[in-house]
């Protein structure tokens, strides 16, 4: 394929991926209220005195749109992972193209695992810490629903993407672009990069940055093992 053909294929894959997210998001809008209560459950459970508030006439509707969009991204993840595969597969050998199903299945599983890990493990610890900080200064928290949803969805997606590292390392090792020895030799730089990435992709507080950094380091170790086995 020529450069322009690659650009055309990229546009086609992106268009299909975005369309799938929009369609799934519109479908999820029917259950936006139930999804909102599900997403706020960790906050309600671990922020003992938190009161969710809305500060604008359209905020509830915008929150429902955010919830629906986040749900659309999760529901359509197998399809847009397939679109990613369609874009990169022309540069592979025929035997490597047969890995389409393992790639889509593995990527989807890792993505959903990262989202679940964040929701069921990270959120409770983070909200308990934040609740204790409010209590230490004697302030009853009032949290905007839009601000909370932006915080929650951003963190969920970041963890989902981060958990793709094992899949990425597998294919890079298969292509001979990385080895386990190279990963070990550059481990010290990886640790620095992990904490920089955690500071960039998380809210400006040390707790969520550390909570993201340690899983990243563990995933890096898993990537070394995967590269060694490949």
Tab-separated table of C-alpha atoms in Angstrom:
chain	number	residue	atom	x	y	z
A	1	UNK	CA	0.000	0.000	0.000
A	2	UNK	CA	1.139	3.527	-0.767
A	3	UNK	CA	1.266	6.264	1.858
A	4	UNK	CA	-2.013	7.769	0.631
A	5	UNK	CA	-3.638	4.319	0.671
A	6	UNK	CA	-2.523	3.909	4.305
A	7	UNK	CA	-4.084	7.273	5.146
A	8	UNK	CA	-7.300	6.246	3.436
A	9	UNK	CA	-7.355	2.964	5.352
A	10	UNK	CA	-6.682	4.808	8.624
A	11	UNK	CA	-9.585	7.174	7.967
A	12	UNK	CA	-11.849	4.247	7.126
A	13	UNK	CA	-10.911	2.332	10.301
A	14	UNK	CA	-11.306	5.413	12.487
A	15	UNK	CA	-14.691	6.202	10.948
A	16	UNK	CA	-15.965	2.687	11.600
A	17	UNK	CA	-14.606	2.683	15.166
A	18	UNK	CA	-16.184	6.064	15.980
A	19	UNK	CA	-19.478	5.006	14.397
A	20	UNK	CA	-19.562	1.847	16.538
A	21	UNK	CA	-18.948	3.916	19.684
A	22	UNK	CA	-21.728	6.350	18.741
A	23	UNK	CA	-24.225	3.568	17.983
A	24	UNK	CA	-23.430	1.728	21.238
A	25	UNK	CA	-23.522	5.022	23.137
A	26	UNK	CA	-26.974	5.885	21.766
A	27	UNK	CA	-28.202	2.434	22.756
A	28	UNK	CA	-26.709	2.794	26.245
A	29	UNK	CA	-28.452	6.150	26.710
A	30	UNK	CA	-31.660	4.217	27.425
A	31	UNK	CA	-30.036	2.914	30.625
A	32	UNK	CA	-28.035	6.087	31.414
A	33	UNK	CA	-29.729	6.514	34.792
A	34	UNK	CA	-28.923	2.978	35.923
A	35	UNK	CA	-25.355	3.312	34.618
A	36	UNK	CA	-24.925	6.585	36.492
A	37	UNK	CA	-25.966	4.971	39.790
A	38	UNK	CA	-23.578	2.088	39.085
A	39	UNK	CA	-20.649	4.451	38.412
A	40	UNK	CA	-21.332	6.488	41.544
A	41	UNK	CA	-21.669	3.415	43.800
A	42	UNK	CA	-17.973	3.451	44.918
A	43	UNK	CA	-18.229	7.139	45.792
A	44	UNK	CA	-21.453	6.650	47.763
A	45	UNK	CA	-20.017	3.628	49.585
A	46	UNK	CA	-16.621	5.090	50.546
A	47	UNK	CA	-17.295	8.834	50.739
A	48	UNK	CA	-19.397	8.711	53.879
A	49	UNK	CA	-20.700	12.292	53.851
A	50	UNK	CA	-20.412	13.122	50.160
A	51	UNK	CA	-23.351	14.860	48.531
A	52	UNK	CA	-23.588	14.806	44.761
A	53	UNK	CA	-24.836	18.101	43.371
A	54	UNK	CA	-25.613	19.637	39.996
A	55	UNK	CA	-24.666	23.250	39.334
A	56	UNK	CA	-26.250	23.882	35.953
A	57	UNK	CA	-29.662	23.348	34.333
A	58	UNK	CA	-28.270	21.048	31.633
A	59	UNK	CA	-25.719	19.216	33.789
A	60	UNK	CA	-27.866	16.115	34.357
A	61	UNK	CA	-28.349	15.692	30.599
A	62	UNK	CA	-24.628	16.202	29.914
A	63	UNK	CA	-23.793	13.645	32.612
A	64	UNK	CA	-26.099	11.124	30.945
A	65	UNK	CA	-24.309	11.771	27.649
A	66	UNK	CA	-20.924	11.195	29.312
A	67	UNK	CA	-22.126	7.964	30.891
A	68	UNK	CA	-23.553	6.767	27.569
A	69	UNK	CA	-20.344	7.622	25.705
A	70	UNK	CA	-18.227	5.773	28.279
A	71	UNK	CA	-20.516	2.753	28.030
A	72	UNK	CA	-20.346	2.938	24.238
A	73	UNK	CA	-16.547	2.812	24.339
A	74	UNK	CA	-16.603	-0.283	26.550
A	75	UNK	CA	-19.349	-2.134	24.670
A	76	UNK	CA	-17.824	-1.512	21.239
A	77	UNK	CA	-14.240	-2.288	22.320
A	78	UNK	CA	-14.030	-5.639	20.463
A	79	UNK	CA	-15.037	-3.926	17.211
A	80	UNK	CA	-12.633	-1.001	17.428
A	81	UNK	CA	-9.824	-3.356	18.426
A	82	UNK	CA	-10.648	-5.244	15.235
A	83	UNK	CA	-10.390	-1.972	13.302
A	84	UNK	CA	-6.931	-1.409	14.810
A	85	UNK	CA	-5.977	-4.890	13.614
A	86	UNK	CA	-7.328	-4.157	10.107
A	87	UNK	CA	-5.105	-1.103	9.899
A	88	UNK	CA	-1.858	-2.785	10.993
A	89	UNK	CA	-2.405	-6.184	9.333
A	90	UNK	CA	-1.321	-5.128	5.784
A	91	UNK	CA	2.227	-4.724	7.146
A	92	UNK	CA	2.329	-8.297	8.449
A	93	UNK	CA	3.126	-11.669	6.925
A	94	UNK	CA	0.262	-14.000	6.100
A	95	UNK	CA	0.962	-16.249	9.122
A	96	UNK	CA	0.881	-13.219	11.414
A	97	UNK	CA	-2.482	-12.086	10.031
A	98	UNK	CA	-4.017	-15.266	11.398
A	99	UNK	CA	-3.606	-13.831	14.898
A	100	UNK	CA	-6.585	-11.505	14.385
A	101	UNK	CA	-8.911	-13.392	16.733
A	102	UNK	CA	-6.309	-13.779	19.537
A	103	UNK	CA	-5.434	-10.090	19.189
A	104	UNK	CA	-9.041	-8.889	19.405
A	105	UNK	CA	-9.901	-11.314	22.232
A	106	UNK	CA	-6.720	-10.575	24.213
A	107	UNK	CA	-6.959	-6.814	23.739
A	108	UNK	CA	-10.609	-6.740	24.783
A	109	UNK	CA	-9.928	-8.918	27.822
A	110	UNK	CA	-6.976	-6.778	28.951
A	111	UNK	CA	-8.905	-3.551	28.391
A	112	UNK	CA	-11.927	-4.709	30.386
A	113	UNK	CA	-9.633	-6.142	33.085
A	114	UNK	CA	-7.963	-2.752	33.486
A	115	UNK	CA	-11.317	-0.984	33.720
A	116	UNK	CA	-12.606	-3.523	36.268
A	117	UNK	CA	-9.402	-3.315	38.318
A	118	UNK	CA	-9.739	0.454	38.509
A	119	UNK	CA	-13.436	0.374	39.419
A	120	UNK	CA	-13.396	-2.417	42.005
A	121	UNK	CA	-9.900	-1.971	43.494
A	122	UNK	CA	-8.559	1.533	42.907
A	123	UNK	CA	-11.748	3.541	43.458
A	124	UNK	CA	-12.479	2.197	46.977
A	125	UNK	CA	-8.947	2.937	48.232
A	126	UNK	CA	-8.835	6.353	46.556
A	127	UNK	CA	-12.225	7.465	47.870
A	128	UNK	CA	-11.468	6.266	51.393
A	129	UNK	CA	-8.301	8.374	51.336
A	130	UNK	CA	-10.084	11.440	49.943
A	131	UNK	CA	-12.888	11.051	52.491
A	132	UNK	CA	-10.339	10.956	55.321
A	133	UNK	CA	-8.734	14.130	53.977
A	134	UNK	CA	-12.079	15.967	54.039
A	135	UNK	CA	-12.693	14.736	57.578
A	136	UNK	CA	-9.255	15.912	58.692
A	137	UNK	CA	-10.174	19.513	57.888
A	138	UNK	CA	-13.778	19.233	59.094
A	139	UNK	CA	-15.435	19.875	55.718
A	140	UNK	CA	-18.477	18.020	54.376
A	141	UNK	CA	-17.793	17.315	50.669
A	142	UNK	CA	-20.223	18.435	47.973
A	143	UNK	CA	-19.156	16.977	44.652
A	144	UNK	CA	-20.415	18.042	41.229
A	145	UNK	CA	-21.807	15.113	39.283
A	146	UNK	CA	-20.155	16.286	36.060
A	147	UNK	CA	-16.759	16.659	37.700
A	148	UNK	CA	-17.008	13.220	39.298
A	149	UNK	CA	-18.028	11.548	36.022
A	150	UNK	CA	-15.140	13.180	34.151
A	151	UNK	CA	-12.723	11.996	36.852
A	152	UNK	CA	-14.139	8.451	36.933
A	153	UNK	CA	-14.411	7.856	33.187
A	154	UNK	CA	-10.951	9.300	32.489
A	155	UNK	CA	-9.359	7.073	35.130
A	156	UNK	CA	-11.253	3.976	33.950
A	157	UNK	CA	-10.122	4.484	30.354
A	158	UNK	CA	-6.520	5.175	31.399
A	159	UNK	CA	-6.372	1.884	33.292
A	160	UNK	CA	-7.994	0.092	30.361
A	161	UNK	CA	-5.360	1.387	27.953
A	162	UNK	CA	-2.497	0.722	30.390
A	163	UNK	CA	-3.522	-2.909	30.719
A	164	UNK	CA	-2.929	-3.325	26.972
A	165	UNK	CA	0.831	-3.426	27.605
A	166	UNK	CA	1.036	-7.264	27.758
A	167	UNK	CA	-0.704	-7.559	24.369
A	168	UNK	CA	1.542	-4.897	22.881
A	169	UNK	CA	4.685	-6.548	24.253
A	170	UNK	CA	3.604	-9.934	22.859
A	171	UNK	CA	3.264	-8.647	19.304
A	172	UNK	CA	6.384	-6.500	19.472
A	173	UNK	CA	8.329	-9.538	20.689
A	174	UNK	CA	6.833	-11.673	17.919
A	175	UNK	CA	7.968	-9.084	15.384
A	176	UNK	CA	11.445	-9.055	16.925
A	177	UNK	CA	11.272	-5.400	17.904
A	178	UNK	CA	11.869	-6.044	21.618
A	179	UNK	CA	13.422	-8.803	23.722
A	180	UNK	CA	13.253	-9.618	27.418
A	181	UNK	CA	16.916	-8.656	27.850
A	182	UNK	CA	16.256	-5.240	26.282
A	183	UNK	CA	13.315	-4.694	28.644
A	184	UNK	CA	15.420	-5.669	31.667
A	185	UNK	CA	18.303	-3.405	30.644
A	186	UNK	CA	15.949	-0.445	30.268
A	187	UNK	CA	13.980	-1.197	33.433
A	188	UNK	CA	15.275	1.839	35.351
A	189	UNK	CA	14.156	4.170	32.575
A	190	UNK	CA	10.811	2.418	32.438
A	191	UNK	CA	10.207	3.073	36.146
A	192	UNK	CA	10.882	6.794	35.649
A	193	UNK	CA	8.605	6.834	32.608
A	194	UNK	CA	5.895	5.042	34.596
A	195	UNK	CA	5.784	7.719	37.286
A	196	UNK	CA	5.867	10.494	34.681
A	197	UNK	CA	2.966	8.855	32.807
A	198	UNK	CA	1.053	8.378	36.070
A	199	UNK	CA	1.478	12.081	36.840
A	200	UNK	CA	0.244	13.069	33.367
A	201	UNK	CA	-2.752	10.755	33.025
A	202	UNK	CA	-4.182	10.955	36.540
A	203	UNK	CA	-5.661	13.833	38.547
A	204	UNK	CA	-3.122	16.019	40.395
A	205	UNK	CA	-2.928	14.040	43.623
A	206	UNK	CA	-0.220	11.663	44.761
A	207	UNK	CA	-2.577	8.840	45.745
A	208	UNK	CA	-4.063	8.105	42.307
A	209	UNK	CA	-0.639	8.596	40.730
A	210	UNK	CA	0.891	5.926	42.974
A	211	UNK	CA	-2.137	3.658	42.526
A	212	UNK	CA	-1.564	3.789	38.770
A	213	UNK	CA	2.229	3.564	38.927
A	214	UNK	CA	2.441	0.279	40.851
A	215	UNK	CA	0.170	-1.680	38.475
A	216	UNK	CA	2.218	-0.239	35.607
A	217	UNK	CA	5.429	-1.563	37.126
A	218	UNK	CA	3.807	-4.973	37.647
A	219	UNK	CA	2.617	-4.954	34.023
A	220	UNK	CA	6.152	-4.137	32.896
A	221	UNK	CA	7.405	-7.230	34.734
A	222	UNK	CA	4.678	-9.282	33.032
A	223	UNK	CA	5.810	-7.858	29.683
A	224	UNK	CA	9.348	-9.093	30.411
A	225	UNK	CA	8.012	-12.593	31.101
A	226	UNK	CA	5.910	-12.533	27.938
A	227	UNK	CA	8.861	-11.404	25.809
A	228	UNK	CA	10.982	-14.181	27.374
A	229	UNK	CA	8.377	-16.855	26.561
A	230	UNK	CA	7.903	-15.597	23.000
